[in-house]
Amino acid sequence: MAFHYSRRKLKVREEEETGELNIVPYLDILMNLIIFMLLSITGLATFGIINVNAPAYGAPTTGMAQEDPDDAPKLTLSVLISKKGHFVSSENAILGEAGTPTIPVKADGMHDFGALNAKMVEIKSAFPKETKVIVGADPDVPYETLTQTLDAIRETQGRERRLLFPDVTLGAI
């Protein structure tokens, strides 16, 4: 009686018994998730470039108004962006005719940021100490229009740049 030794294939069983786990598919998924998260974070970082400040809340008042010796008229400036153009208004007055934009869109349908900047320079010369403005936009206004509006409100255009209204608060319409 001759014994013939044959080699059995226990490869699958040996892996199960030793408890080794093939982690290559898990590493592939992990690497894909890391790349996806890095790319999505860099895309969102561009939204953080616009510097806007939250409204500042003053100390509680005692009910009696305190007057400054150099009590200049207060300006609460608002700029609203719509498809028709820019509506510029102050605390008690709309700067333009009611129902029509202060700075309408140009004939080609584009917003006139140069005219908006000139209007801001005019308002700044009348109220030199004011730095705050509230900006609101219709939901269907493109993001690029909002950023160009903020640029036109904040500083003068051209070689000699000068701050106009750097304290911007984004509001809802």
XYZ file of N, CA and C in Angstrom:
519
model
N 0.837 -1.146 0.000
C 0.000 0.000 0.000
C 0.892 1.221 0.000
N 0.786 1.895 -1.022
C 1.597 3.095 -1.130
C 0.729 4.308 -0.820
N 1.333 5.118 -0.049
C 0.617 6.356 0.285
C 1.014 7.447 -0.694
N 0.026 8.052 -1.166
C 0.280 9.167 -2.062
C -0.174 10.439 -1.359
N 0.819 11.245 -1.126
C 0.493 12.508 -0.462
C 0.114 13.540 -1.512
N -1.070 14.040 -1.349
C -1.498 15.112 -2.261
C -1.672 16.394 -1.445
N -1.347 17.406 -2.080
C -1.446 18.696 -1.389
C -2.855 19.240 -1.622
N -3.483 19.536 -0.518
C -4.836 20.093 -0.607
C -4.760 21.614 -0.681
N -5.743 22.183 -1.266
C -5.814 23.634 -1.304
C -6.653 24.097 -0.118
N -5.991 24.672 0.862
C -6.664 25.206 2.041
C -6.478 26.724 2.127
N -6.208 27.301 1.001
C -5.868 28.724 0.999
C -6.997 29.556 1.615
N -8.211 29.363 1.178
C -9.333 30.151 1.687
C -9.547 29.874 3.156
N -9.484 28.622 3.552
C -9.684 28.252 4.941
C -8.577 28.766 5.832
N -7.362 28.760 5.345
C -6.248 29.233 6.153
C -6.408 30.719 6.453
N -6.893 31.507 5.469
C -7.098 32.935 5.718
C -8.180 33.140 6.754
N -9.230 32.337 6.700
C -10.302 32.480 7.672
C -9.811 32.119 9.061
N -8.994 31.094 9.167
C -8.523 30.654 10.473
C -7.513 31.619 11.076
N -6.683 32.243 10.246
C -5.675 33.144 10.800
C -6.254 34.514 11.101
N -7.428 34.869 10.596
C -8.074 36.138 10.902
C -7.527 37.316 10.128
N -6.813 37.080 9.063
C -6.305 38.183 8.266
C -7.447 38.778 7.455
N -7.439 40.084 7.364
C -8.487 40.776 6.659
C -7.870 41.566 5.516
N -8.470 41.483 4.384
C -7.988 42.221 3.236
C -8.540 43.649 3.320
N -7.677 44.604 3.650
C -8.140 45.986 3.861
C -7.909 46.889 2.652
N -7.461 46.344 1.567
C -7.200 47.146 0.371
C -8.475 47.836 -0.136
N -9.625 47.166 -0.210
C -10.835 47.884 -0.657
C -11.217 49.019 0.296
N -11.027 48.829 1.583
C -11.352 49.884 2.555
C -10.416 51.074 2.395
N -9.146 50.813 2.115
C -8.204 51.898 1.896
C -8.532 52.671 0.621
N -9.000 51.970 -0.418
C -9.413 52.641 -1.645
C -10.577 53.600 -1.375
N -11.561 53.136 -0.638
C -12.710 53.984 -0.308
C -12.265 55.174 0.532
N -11.402 54.932 1.500
C -10.913 56.000 2.373
C -10.149 57.061 1.577
N -9.305 56.647 0.664
C -8.554 57.608 -0.145
C -9.489 58.439 -1.028
N -10.504 57.786 -1.612
C -11.470 58.526 -2.414
C -12.223 59.548 -1.576
N -12.604 59.194 -0.362
C -13.293 60.139 0.519
C -12.392 61.304 0.902
N -11.136 61.038 1.169
C -10.207 62.111 1.541
C -10.033 63.087 0.380
N -9.866 62.571 -0.825
C -9.710 63.442 -1.991
C -10.977 64.257 -2.217
N -12.143 63.630 -2.094
C -13.412 64.344 -2.274
C -13.570 65.456 -1.239
N -13.242 65.190 0.013
C -13.373 66.199 1.062
C -12.396 67.346 0.849
N -11.166 67.058 0.441
C -10.197 68.123 0.188
C -10.639 69.029 -0.956
N -11.155 68.438 -2.020
C -11.607 69.241 -3.147
C -12.836 70.069 -2.798
N -13.749 69.510 -2.016
C -14.945 70.281 -1.665
C -14.615 71.394 -0.680
N -13.644 71.216 0.191
C -13.262 72.265 1.138
C -12.591 73.417 0.410
N -11.755 73.149 -0.564
C -11.105 74.242 -1.293
C -12.117 75.029 -2.106
N -13.159 74.386 -2.584
C -14.208 75.104 -3.291
C -14.997 76.005 -2.372
N -15.229 75.579 -1.136
C -15.975 76.391 -0.181
C -15.130 77.513 0.400
N -13.826 77.414 0.322
C -12.963 78.445 0.902
C -13.096 79.761 0.156
N -13.497 79.742 -1.112
C -13.644 80.989 -1.856
C -14.799 81.826 -1.329
N -15.797 81.200 -0.700
C -16.904 81.961 -0.139
C -16.472 82.752 1.081
N -15.405 82.367 1.737
C -14.942 83.060 2.933
C -14.143 84.309 2.639
N -13.939 84.642 1.372
C -13.132 85.803 1.025
C -13.869 87.104 1.328
N -15.189 87.119 1.185
C -15.947 88.336 1.416
C -15.980 88.620 2.907
N -15.510 89.806 3.263
C -15.458 90.192 4.662
C -16.720 90.968 5.009
N -17.616 90.346 5.756
C -18.813 91.033 6.219
C -18.851 90.960 7.733
N -19.379 91.984 8.345
C -19.451 92.054 9.794
C -20.889 91.899 10.254
N -21.059 91.230 11.364
C -22.375 91.117 11.964
C -22.740 92.462 12.587
N -24.026 92.763 12.689
C -24.390 94.045 13.286
C -23.948 94.105 14.744
N -23.432 95.269 15.138
C -22.971 95.452 16.508
C -24.141 95.911 17.365
N -24.284 95.291 18.503
C -25.341 95.666 19.421
C -24.745 96.530 20.515
N -25.366 97.656 20.777
C -24.859 98.583 21.783
C -25.249 98.156 23.178
N -24.757 98.906 24.139
C -25.093 98.643 25.536
C -26.565 98.962 25.758
N -27.205 98.304 26.738
C -28.616 98.584 26.992
C -28.798 100.040 27.428
N -29.877 100.621 26.954
C -30.139 102.020 27.294
C -31.039 102.101 28.513
N -31.020 103.249 29.152
C -31.837 103.448 30.352
C -33.176 104.070 30.017
N -33.452 104.267 28.744
C -34.724 104.845 28.353
C -34.594 106.310 27.994
N -33.529 106.963 28.427
C -33.319 108.364 28.102
C -32.252 108.455 27.019
N -32.533 109.232 26.004
C -31.579 109.368 24.912
C -30.452 110.303 25.330
N -29.233 109.858 25.066
C -28.083 110.700 25.338
C -27.673 111.370 24.044
N -27.513 112.691 24.091
C -27.185 113.415 22.878
C -25.706 113.742 22.841
N -25.109 113.585 21.667
C -23.731 113.979 21.455
C -23.683 115.478 21.204
N -22.604 116.146 21.623
C -22.501 117.560 21.314
C -22.430 117.811 19.812
N -21.755 116.946 19.084
C -21.692 117.099 17.628
C -22.658 116.098 16.995
N -23.941 116.284 17.314
C -24.976 115.356 16.867
C -25.292 115.598 15.394
N -24.631 114.829 14.530
C -24.852 114.931 13.085
C -26.032 114.051 12.716
N -26.696 114.335 11.618
C -27.805 113.472 11.211
C -27.306 112.058 10.939
N -28.076 111.074 11.408
C -27.704 109.673 11.257
C -28.155 109.152 9.898
N -27.379 108.256 9.371
C -27.681 107.661 8.075
C -27.697 106.145 8.258
N -28.807 105.542 7.948
C -28.874 104.090 7.905
C -29.028 103.735 6.435
N -27.903 103.454 5.808
C -27.866 103.258 4.360
C -28.185 101.813 4.012
N -29.072 101.634 3.034
C -29.430 100.301 2.542
C -29.286 100.274 1.033
N -28.751 99.181 0.540
C -28.655 98.967 -0.902
C -29.298 97.617 -1.193
N -30.345 97.649 -1.989
C -31.051 96.431 -2.362
C -30.781 96.148 -3.833
N -30.468 94.892 -4.138
C -30.126 94.492 -5.506
C -31.298 93.696 -6.070
N -31.778 94.116 -7.231
C -32.839 93.373 -7.903
C -32.492 93.252 -9.384
N -33.339 92.586 -10.122
C -33.125 92.449 -11.565
C -33.278 93.792 -12.276
N -34.022 94.736 -11.644
C -34.235 96.058 -12.246
C -33.049 96.987 -12.032
N -32.260 96.744 -10.975
C -31.132 97.605 -10.672
C -30.895 97.684 -9.175
N -30.234 98.754 -8.733
C -29.911 98.957 -7.319
C -30.853 99.997 -6.722
N -31.465 99.653 -5.599
C -32.290 100.583 -4.846
C -31.460 101.061 -3.665
N -31.143 102.346 -3.632
C -30.355 102.924 -2.551
C -31.305 103.759 -1.700
N -31.333 103.472 -0.391
C -32.211 104.222 0.496
C -31.509 104.490 1.809
N -31.963 105.529 2.486
C -31.441 105.848 3.812
C -32.539 105.580 4.832
N -32.307 105.995 6.057
C -33.237 105.691 7.145
C -34.644 106.206 6.861
N -34.757 107.411 6.375
C -36.068 108.009 6.195
C -36.399 108.386 4.760
N -35.503 108.130 3.831
C -35.754 108.558 2.454
C -35.227 107.530 1.464
N -35.928 107.435 0.371
C -35.447 106.614 -0.741
C -34.748 107.576 -1.692
N -33.546 107.263 -2.069
C -32.776 108.141 -2.950
C -33.125 107.813 -4.390
N -34.187 108.362 -4.847
C -34.703 108.097 -6.181
C -36.219 108.101 -6.118
N -36.867 107.855 -7.236
C -38.322 107.824 -7.269
C -38.813 106.513 -6.685
N -39.953 106.570 -6.007
C -40.523 105.366 -5.395
C -40.902 104.360 -6.483
N -40.545 103.121 -6.273
C -40.880 102.055 -7.207
C -39.893 101.857 -8.342
N -39.044 102.833 -8.573
C -38.029 102.682 -9.616
C -36.659 102.626 -8.950
N -35.741 101.878 -9.516
C -34.421 101.778 -8.893
C -33.655 103.094 -8.958
N -32.846 103.331 -7.929
C -31.995 104.515 -7.904
C -30.997 104.450 -9.047
N -30.431 103.274 -9.260
C -29.487 103.061 -10.354
C -30.023 101.887 -11.179
N -30.732 102.175 -12.280
C -31.298 101.087 -13.078
C -30.220 100.341 -13.845
N -30.598 99.169 -14.332
C -29.666 98.390 -15.146
C -29.429 99.114 -16.457
N -28.300 98.822 -17.081
C -27.954 99.436 -18.363
C -28.826 98.841 -19.473
N -28.704 99.391 -20.651
C -29.517 98.944 -21.794
C -29.279 97.474 -22.131
N -28.055 96.989 -21.857
C -27.756 95.590 -22.162
C -28.194 94.639 -21.041
N -28.832 95.170 -19.982
C -29.331 94.330 -18.898
C -28.345 94.103 -17.772
N -27.145 94.683 -17.883
C -26.130 94.520 -16.836
C -26.283 95.629 -15.796
N -25.925 95.317 -14.548
C -25.969 96.318 -13.488
C -24.866 97.354 -13.701
N -25.147 98.599 -13.351
C -24.214 99.707 -13.544
C -23.443 99.944 -12.246
N -22.318 99.248 -12.082
C -21.536 99.341 -10.848
C -20.760 100.649 -10.767
N -20.409 101.243 -11.893
C -19.740 102.540 -11.903
C -20.649 103.636 -11.362
N -21.917 103.629 -11.789
C -22.880 104.614 -11.292
C -23.164 104.383 -9.812
N -23.204 103.127 -9.385
C -23.401 102.825 -7.960
C -22.236 103.358 -7.140
N -21.026 103.168 -7.643
C -19.849 103.666 -6.938
C -19.865 105.186 -6.862
N -20.267 105.853 -7.933
C -20.360 107.319 -7.928
C -21.408 107.789 -6.931
N -22.522 107.056 -6.824
C -23.567 107.408 -5.854
C -23.050 107.233 -4.429
N -22.261 106.190 -4.192
C -21.699 105.962 -2.858
C -20.702 107.063 -2.496
N -19.920 107.533 -3.474
C -18.988 108.637 -3.235
C -19.764 109.893 -2.868
N -20.875 110.129 -3.567
C -21.717 111.296 -3.284
C -22.298 111.218 -1.870
N -22.788 110.051 -1.481
C -23.367 109.876 -0.140
C -22.281 109.994 0.921
N -21.103 109.440 0.655
C -19.998 109.509 1.617
C -19.553 110.955 1.833
N -19.581 111.782 0.789
C -19.192 113.185 0.962
C -20.206 113.925 1.827
N -21.482 113.530 1.792
C -22.496 114.146 2.641
C -22.434 113.620 4.077
N -22.020 112.368 4.262
C -21.926 111.739 5.585
C -20.532 111.134 5.743
N -19.513 111.934 6.008
C -18.137 111.418 6.001
C -17.818 110.454 7.146
N -18.561 110.499 8.248
C -18.256 109.624 9.388
C -18.949 108.269 9.310
N -19.897 108.125 8.424
C -20.632 106.866 8.314
C -19.787 105.796 7.625
N -19.868 104.575 8.141
C -19.130 103.453 7.549
C -20.016 102.237 7.318
N -21.257 102.269 7.773
C -22.112 101.080 7.723
C -23.104 101.136 6.573
N -23.360 99.980 6.014
C -24.364 99.832 4.966
C -24.967 98.435 5.097
N -26.259 98.345 4.808
C -26.963 97.057 4.805
C -27.242 96.699 3.355
N -26.853 95.504 2.955
C -27.027 95.055 1.573
C -27.974 93.865 1.554
N -28.965 93.943 0.688
C -29.905 92.843 0.485
C -30.020 92.556 -0.996
N -30.399 91.337 -1.325
C -30.509 90.961 -2.738
C -31.689 90.028 -2.935
N -32.302 90.154 -4.114
C -33.338 89.197 -4.494
C -32.705 87.820 -4.603
N -33.463 86.770 -4.339
C -32.880 85.413 -4.416
C -32.370 85.025 -5.807
N -32.909 85.618 -6.856
C -32.497 85.227 -8.207
C -31.356 86.079 -8.756
N -30.768 86.940 -7.915
C -29.630 87.756 -8.345
C -28.370 86.881 -8.297
N -27.559 86.878 -9.358
C -26.344 86.046 -9.365
C -25.341 86.475 -8.284
N -24.569 85.530 -7.837
C -23.562 85.775 -6.792
C -22.520 86.784 -7.257
N -22.153 86.742 -8.512
C -21.172 87.671 -9.074
C -21.671 89.109 -8.973
N -22.964 89.324 -9.175
C -23.541 90.664 -9.045
C -23.440 91.149 -7.609
N -23.667 90.264 -6.663
C -23.549 90.627 -5.246
C -22.121 91.031 -4.903
N -21.138 90.276 -5.359
C -19.747 90.609 -5.037
C -19.307 91.910 -5.694
N -19.735 92.147 -6.917
C -19.380 93.401 -7.581
C -20.069 94.591 -6.912
N -21.275 94.376 -6.401
C -21.965 95.426 -5.650
C -21.212 95.750 -4.375
N -20.754 94.724 -3.671
C -19.983 94.945 -2.443
C -18.693 95.706 -2.738
N -18.036 95.378 -3.840
C -16.821 96.100 -4.233
C -17.111 97.567 -4.515
N -18.234 97.846 -5.186
C -18.582 99.230 -5.529
C -18.963 100.032 -4.291
N -19.503 99.367 -3.278
C -19.923 100.053 -2.049
C -18.745 100.322 -1.126
N -17.809 99.425 -1.068
C -16.729 99.512 -0.074
C -15.683 100.571 -0.346
N -15.257 100.718 -1.594
C -14.171 101.654 -1.879
C -14.320 102.244 -3.269
N -13.647 103.373 -3.478
C -13.700 104.026 -4.779
C -12.931 103.189 -5.796
N -13.296 103.346 -7.050
C -12.644 102.607 -8.122
C -11.561 103.468 -8.740
N -10.591 102.863 -9.367
C -9.528 103.600 -10.051
C -8.211 103.509 -9.306
N -7.308 104.415 -9.647
C -5.959 104.375 -9.068
C -5.963 104.699 -7.584
N -6.582 105.812 -7.232
C -6.554 106.265 -5.851
C -7.758 105.678 -5.116
N -7.544 104.584 -4.447
C -8.637 103.919 -3.744
C -8.837 104.533 -2.369
N -10.105 104.719 -2.017
C -10.455 105.309 -0.743
C -11.644 104.542 -0.202
N -11.633 104.244 1.107
C -12.732 103.501 1.717
C -13.989 104.347 1.752
N -15.101 103.703 1.430
C -16.395 104.379 1.480
C -17.206 103.844 2.660
N -17.747 102.653 2.491
C -18.575 102.025 3.516
C -18.058 100.599 3.749
N -17.029 100.422 4.588
C -16.438 99.100 4.749
C -17.220 98.154 5.657
N -18.106 98.674 6.508
C -18.862 97.821 7.430
C -20.147 97.384 6.768
N -20.120 96.209 6.155
C -21.255 95.706 5.389
C -21.989 94.644 6.201
N -23.303 94.766 6.226
C -24.157 93.748 6.839
C -25.059 93.190 5.754
N -25.040 91.883 5.573
C -25.916 91.257 4.587
C -27.259 91.011 5.242
N -28.299 91.497 4.624
C -29.646 91.337 5.148
C -30.515 90.584 4.168
N -31.671 90.206 4.631
C -32.625 89.499 3.790
C -33.737 90.452 3.374
N -34.241 90.249 2.172
C -35.344 91.094 1.697
C -36.636 90.442 2.119
